[in-house]
Tab-separated table of C-alpha atoms and ligand atoms in Angstrom:
chain	number	residue	atom	x	y	z
A	1	UNK	CA	-21.004	-10.847	23.158
A	2	UNK	CA	-18.161	-13.157	22.186
A	3	UNK	CA	-16.469	-12.437	18.888
A	4	UNK	CA	-15.136	-15.458	17.003
A	5	UNK	CA	-13.101	-15.228	13.833
A	6	UNK	CA	-11.734	-17.985	11.633
A	7	UNK	CA	-8.173	-18.431	10.442
A	8	UNK	CA	-6.123	-21.067	8.622
A	9	UNK	CA	-5.226	-24.042	10.801
A	10	UNK	CA	-1.980	-23.976	8.871
A	11	UNK	CA	-1.340	-20.861	6.854
A	12	UNK	CA	0.553	-21.351	3.580
A	13	UNK	CA	2.505	-18.173	4.381
A	14	UNK	CA	4.309	-19.951	7.228
A	15	UNK	CA	3.073	-17.448	9.800
A	16	UNK	CA	4.214	-14.245	8.048
A	17	UNK	CA	0.848	-12.612	8.698
A	18	UNK	CA	-0.134	-12.399	5.034
A	19	UNK	CA	-3.430	-14.298	5.233
A	20	UNK	CA	-6.538	-12.188	5.588
A	21	UNK	CA	-7.303	-13.004	9.171
A	22	UNK	CA	-4.381	-10.651	9.884
A	23	UNK	CA	-6.194	-7.324	9.223
A	24	UNK	CA	-9.156	-8.589	11.227
A	25	UNK	CA	-6.954	-9.581	14.154
A	26	UNK	CA	-5.128	-6.250	13.895
A	27	UNK	CA	-8.389	-4.248	13.893
A	28	UNK	CA	-9.659	-6.180	16.922
A	29	UNK	CA	-6.388	-5.529	18.726
A	30	UNK	CA	-6.523	-1.808	17.867
A	31	UNK	CA	-10.101	-1.751	19.156
A	32	UNK	CA	-9.162	-3.575	22.348
A	33	UNK	CA	-11.920	-6.120	21.667
A	34	UNK	CA	-11.529	-9.656	23.009
A	35	UNK	CA	-11.948	-12.408	20.437
A	36	UNK	CA	-11.666	-16.129	19.955
A	37	UNK	CA	-10.128	-17.750	16.894
A	38	UNK	CA	-11.485	-20.948	15.376
A	39	UNK	CA	-8.865	-22.609	13.221
A	40	UNK	CA	-10.119	-24.301	10.077
A	41	UNK	CA	-8.460	-26.788	7.777
A	42	UNK	CA	-8.742	-26.460	3.985
A	43	UNK	CA	-11.222	-29.360	4.004
A	44	UNK	CA	-13.416	-27.801	6.703
A	45	UNK	CA	-13.396	-24.471	4.831
A	46	UNK	CA	-15.176	-26.119	1.915
A	47	UNK	CA	-17.745	-27.925	4.097
A	48	UNK	CA	-21.351	-26.803	4.599
A	49	UNK	CA	-20.849	-25.426	8.125
A	50	UNK	CA	-18.147	-23.021	7.006
A	51	UNK	CA	-19.871	-22.191	3.717
A	52	UNK	CA	-22.899	-21.081	5.741
A	53	UNK	CA	-20.594	-18.385	7.141
A	54	UNK	CA	-18.699	-17.664	3.928
A	55	UNK	CA	-20.319	-18.931	0.710
A	56	UNK	CA	-16.919	-18.902	-1.008
A	57	UNK	CA	-15.427	-21.300	1.527
A	58	UNK	CA	-12.661	-18.964	2.650
A	59	UNK	CA	-11.250	-17.401	5.783
A	60	UNK	CA	-11.684	-15.058	7.555
A	61	UNK	CA	-15.198	-15.034	8.963
A	62	UNK	CA	-16.560	-13.117	11.938
A	63	UNK	CA	-19.313	-14.188	14.319
A	64	UNK	CA	-20.815	-12.102	17.075
A	65	UNK	CA	-24.142	-13.295	18.480
A	66	UNK	CA	-26.588	-13.511	15.553
A	67	UNK	CA	-24.258	-11.710	13.197
A	68	UNK	CA	-22.041	-13.621	10.771
A	69	UNK	CA	-19.801	-11.716	8.346
A	70	UNK	CA	-17.220	-12.549	5.722
A	71	UNK	CA	-14.857	-10.368	3.594
A	72	UNK	CA	-11.960	-8.985	5.581
A	73	UNK	CA	-12.638	-5.392	4.453
A	74	UNK	CA	-16.271	-5.550	5.573
A	75	UNK	CA	-15.240	-7.103	8.876
A	76	UNK	CA	-12.621	-4.399	9.520
A	77	UNK	CA	-15.245	-1.762	8.663
A	78	UNK	CA	-17.728	-3.369	11.075
A	79	UNK	CA	-15.144	-3.374	13.869
A	80	UNK	CA	-14.137	0.230	13.082
A	81	UNK	CA	-17.763	1.368	13.166
A	82	UNK	CA	-18.377	-0.142	16.574
A	83	UNK	CA	-15.172	0.709	18.407
A	84	UNK	CA	-13.248	3.909	18.936
A	85	UNK	CA	-9.854	4.475	17.379
A	86	UNK	CA	-10.164	3.224	13.818
A	87	UNK	CA	-12.370	5.864	12.200
A	88	UNK	CA	-12.499	9.604	12.962
A	89	UNK	CA	-15.679	11.000	14.547
A	90	UNK	CA	-15.938	13.973	12.201
A	91	UNK	CA	-18.169	12.989	9.262
A	92	UNK	CA	-15.972	14.139	6.368
A	93	UNK	CA	-12.776	12.764	7.883
A	94	UNK	CA	-14.609	9.490	8.478
A	95	UNK	CA	-15.751	9.344	4.850
A	96	UNK	CA	-12.173	9.978	3.692
A	97	UNK	CA	-10.841	7.184	5.930
A	98	UNK	CA	-13.439	4.820	4.453
A	99	UNK	CA	-12.331	5.958	0.983
A	100	UNK	CA	-8.780	4.863	1.833
A	101	UNK	CA	-10.125	1.466	2.897
A	102	UNK	CA	-11.670	1.045	-0.550
A	103	UNK	CA	-8.564	2.447	-2.256
A	104	UNK	CA	-6.408	-0.134	-0.496
A	105	UNK	CA	-8.612	-3.051	-1.546
A	106	UNK	CA	-9.911	-1.878	-4.931
A	107	UNK	CA	-7.115	0.249	-6.402
A	108	UNK	CA	-3.795	-0.701	-4.809
A	109	UNK	CA	-4.297	-4.399	-4.120
A	110	UNK	CA	-5.490	-5.722	-7.543
A	111	UNK	CA	-2.141	-5.480	-9.393
A	112	UNK	CA	-0.351	-6.799	-6.272
A	113	UNK	CA	-2.748	-9.738	-6.171
A	114	UNK	CA	-2.199	-10.367	-9.900
A	115	UNK	CA	1.552	-10.447	-9.309
A	116	UNK	CA	1.153	-12.985	-6.492
A	117	UNK	CA	-1.046	-15.098	-8.733
A	118	UNK	CA	1.431	-15.004	-11.632
A	119	UNK	CA	4.161	-15.962	-9.201
A	120	UNK	CA	2.208	-19.046	-8.167
A	121	UNK	CA	0.688	-20.097	-11.496
A	122	UNK	CA	3.034	-18.896	-14.242
A	123	UNK	CA	6.576	-19.323	-12.953
A	124	UNK	CA	7.285	-22.163	-15.387
A	125	UNK	CA	5.640	-20.474	-18.382
A	126	UNK	CA	7.732	-18.934	-21.179
A	127	UNK	CA	5.927	-15.586	-20.822
A	128	UNK	CA	6.381	-15.335	-17.053
A	129	UNK	CA	9.183	-12.708	-16.991
A	130	UNK	CA	7.406	-10.541	-19.547
A	131	UNK	CA	4.091	-10.711	-17.695
A	132	UNK	CA	5.830	-10.038	-14.387
A	133	UNK	CA	7.404	-6.874	-15.822
A	134	UNK	CA	3.978	-5.634	-16.972
A	135	UNK	CA	2.421	-6.366	-13.585
A	136	UNK	CA	5.285	-4.720	-11.716
A	137	UNK	CA	4.895	-1.593	-13.841
A	138	UNK	CA	1.202	-1.456	-12.893
A	139	UNK	CA	2.143	-1.817	-9.243
A	140	UNK	CA	4.791	0.920	-9.547
A	141	UNK	CA	2.192	3.322	-10.945
A	142	UNK	CA	0.013	2.772	-7.867
A	143	UNK	CA	2.942	2.991	-5.459
A	144	UNK	CA	4.216	6.154	-7.088
A	145	UNK	CA	0.824	7.872	-6.713
A	146	UNK	CA	0.438	6.647	-3.142
A	147	UNK	CA	3.966	7.712	-2.253
A	148	UNK	CA	3.350	11.229	-3.609
A	149	UNK	CA	0.130	11.529	-1.634
A	150	UNK	CA	1.641	10.254	1.609
A	151	UNK	CA	4.694	12.511	1.320
A	152	UNK	CA	6.265	13.027	4.744
A	153	UNK	CA	3.085	12.276	6.690
A	154	UNK	CA	2.885	9.395	9.116
A	155	UNK	CA	-0.564	8.276	7.945
A	156	UNK	CA	-2.731	8.852	4.891
A	157	UNK	CA	-5.155	11.380	6.353
A	158	UNK	CA	-4.372	12.654	9.827
A	159	UNK	CA	-4.470	10.074	12.597
A	160	UNK	CA	-4.024	6.338	12.000
A	161	UNK	CA	-7.284	4.838	10.698
A	162	UNK	CA	-8.776	1.659	9.294
A	163	UNK	CA	-7.687	3.065	5.901
A	164	UNK	CA	-4.054	2.858	7.004
A	165	UNK	CA	-4.622	-0.559	8.551
A	166	UNK	CA	-5.823	-1.978	5.224
A	167	UNK	CA	-3.261	-0.066	3.144
A	168	UNK	CA	-0.359	-1.332	5.256
A	169	UNK	CA	-1.846	-4.833	5.083
A	170	UNK	CA	-1.987	-4.669	1.280
A	171	UNK	CA	1.541	-3.227	0.940
A	172	UNK	CA	2.943	-5.978	3.167
A	173	UNK	CA	2.146	-8.407	0.353
A	174	UNK	CA	5.050	-6.815	-1.550
A	175	UNK	CA	7.590	-8.043	0.997
A	176	UNK	CA	10.331	-9.830	-0.841
A	177	UNK	CA	9.464	-8.267	-4.221
A	178	UNK	CA	11.922	-5.376	-3.880
A	179	UNK	CA	9.219	-2.969	-5.089
A	180	UNK	CA	8.536	-1.305	-1.763
A	181	UNK	CA	12.195	-0.347	-1.369
A	182	UNK	CA	11.869	1.847	-4.456
A	183	UNK	CA	9.559	4.085	-2.399
A	184	UNK	CA	11.313	4.760	0.928
A	185	UNK	CA	8.405	6.707	2.421
A	186	UNK	CA	6.077	3.742	1.752
A	187	UNK	CA	8.587	1.296	3.227
A	188	UNK	CA	8.736	3.526	6.327
A	189	UNK	CA	4.913	3.730	6.388
A	190	UNK	CA	4.646	-0.069	6.419
A	191	UNK	CA	7.303	-0.271	9.143
A	192	UNK	CA	5.315	2.295	11.171
A	193	UNK	CA	2.199	0.167	10.875
A	194	UNK	CA	4.076	-2.975	11.818
A	195	UNK	CA	5.552	-1.229	14.865
A	196	UNK	CA	2.128	-0.542	16.370
A	197	UNK	CA	1.606	-2.625	19.515
A	198	UNK	CA	-1.755	-3.844	18.192
A	199	UNK	CA	-0.103	-5.075	14.996
A	200	UNK	CA	2.568	-6.884	17.012
A	201	UNK	CA	-0.042	-8.614	19.182
A	202	UNK	CA	-2.013	-9.708	16.121
A	203	UNK	CA	1.116	-10.862	14.311
A	204	UNK	CA	2.399	-12.819	17.304
A	205	UNK	CA	-0.993	-14.490	17.787
A	206	UNK	CA	-1.177	-15.726	14.193
A	207	UNK	CA	2.480	-16.774	14.274
A	208	UNK	CA	1.835	-18.790	17.427
A	209	UNK	CA	-0.801	-20.783	15.525
A	210	UNK	CA	1.774	-21.738	12.932
A	211	UNK	CA	4.385	-22.591	15.538
A	212	UNK	CA	1.917	-24.713	17.537
A	213	UNK	CA	0.501	-26.687	14.625
A	214	UNK	CA	3.055	-28.365	12.409
A	215	UNK	CA	0.304	-30.026	10.327
A	216	UNK	CA	-2.927	-28.886	8.701
A	217	UNK	CA	-5.218	-30.950	10.889
A	218	UNK	CA	-7.348	-32.123	7.961
B	301	GTB	N1	-11.886	-11.069	-0.442
B	301	GTB	C1	-11.767	-12.041	0.628
B	301	GTB	C2	-11.435	-11.320	1.933
B	301	GTB	O1	-10.828	-10.241	1.889
B	301	GTB	O2	-11.852	-11.811	2.999
B	301	GTB	C3	-10.684	-13.013	0.238
B	301	GTB	C4	-10.490	-14.080	1.301
B	301	GTB	C5	-9.338	-14.999	0.929
B	301	GTB	O3	-8.660	-14.822	-0.110
B	301	GTB	N2	-9.105	-15.993	1.787
B	301	GTB	C6	-8.036	-16.935	1.545
B	301	GTB	C7	-8.601	-18.341	1.615
B	301	GTB	O4	-9.439	-18.651	2.425
B	301	GTB	C8	-6.986	-16.808	2.623
B	301	GTB	S1	-6.240	-15.228	2.647
B	301	GTB	N3	-8.084	-19.216	0.749
B	301	GTB	C9	-8.446	-20.607	0.737
B	301	GTB	C10	-9.305	-20.942	-0.421
B	301	GTB	O5	-9.746	-20.049	-1.175
B	301	GTB	O6	-9.553	-22.147	-0.566
B	301	GTB	C11	-5.349	-15.197	1.051
B	301	GTB	C12	-3.921	-15.585	1.243
B	301	GTB	C13	-3.568	-16.909	1.281
B	301	GTB	C14	-2.230	-17.241	1.405
B	301	GTB	C15	-1.284	-16.238	1.500
B	301	GTB	N4	0.083	-16.586	1.610
B	301	GTB	O7	0.418	-17.775	1.652
B	301	GTB	O8	0.941	-15.707	1.628
B	301	GTB	C16	-1.657	-14.916	1.485
B	301	GTB	C17	-2.988	-14.594	1.349
């Protein structure tokens, strides 16, 4: 059955692979699953056809036959459940890998997301620097704990899993902040993720969209 995902027709990140179609593309590449990409403009995202797939009018979405999914984490989980290579077979190891997926999205990402938001919405406010310092301290607490747990290991719990895929995806949002450099083992962990051939294929595919489409297509 054909898999179709949606992605920005023109990503505001300029093709740096920070939009959330990236983890979905990466998971599909790791799984060796063929997929089509339907590019959507901001206007189309808010229209009824797209909202039928994602009520919040966002990318990414995932369609496969009768199944339509939204939420990048749920989509990655769906792909990992149905293809080898992203979740261990052994039940407890599998549960731990799923735990890391949730940890990436629910524990590590929130302060990173808040920082991104402040960067967009509060740059011209008098309290921006003070708020930024508070947010960066929250991020450091998470990175410190994650760094201690990872130690010298390549991946969070044995072999590479969907937990690592989402964690690396979340940490990539810190590019340019300087925060990741404070934790060399995490910087190396992200670089390891980015060096995976499946990551490269996914990254190049989303970058090609940006290169091919100089305008939004609205
Ligand atoms: N929780 C949902 C998920 O994980 O799927 C969140 C989906 C989401 O935030 N989608 C964003 C979207 O559709 C794109 S990825 N936004 C349009 C809208 O809401 O109208 C978020 C994103 C956007 C841009 C950058 N960037 O420029 O760096 C990074 C991440």
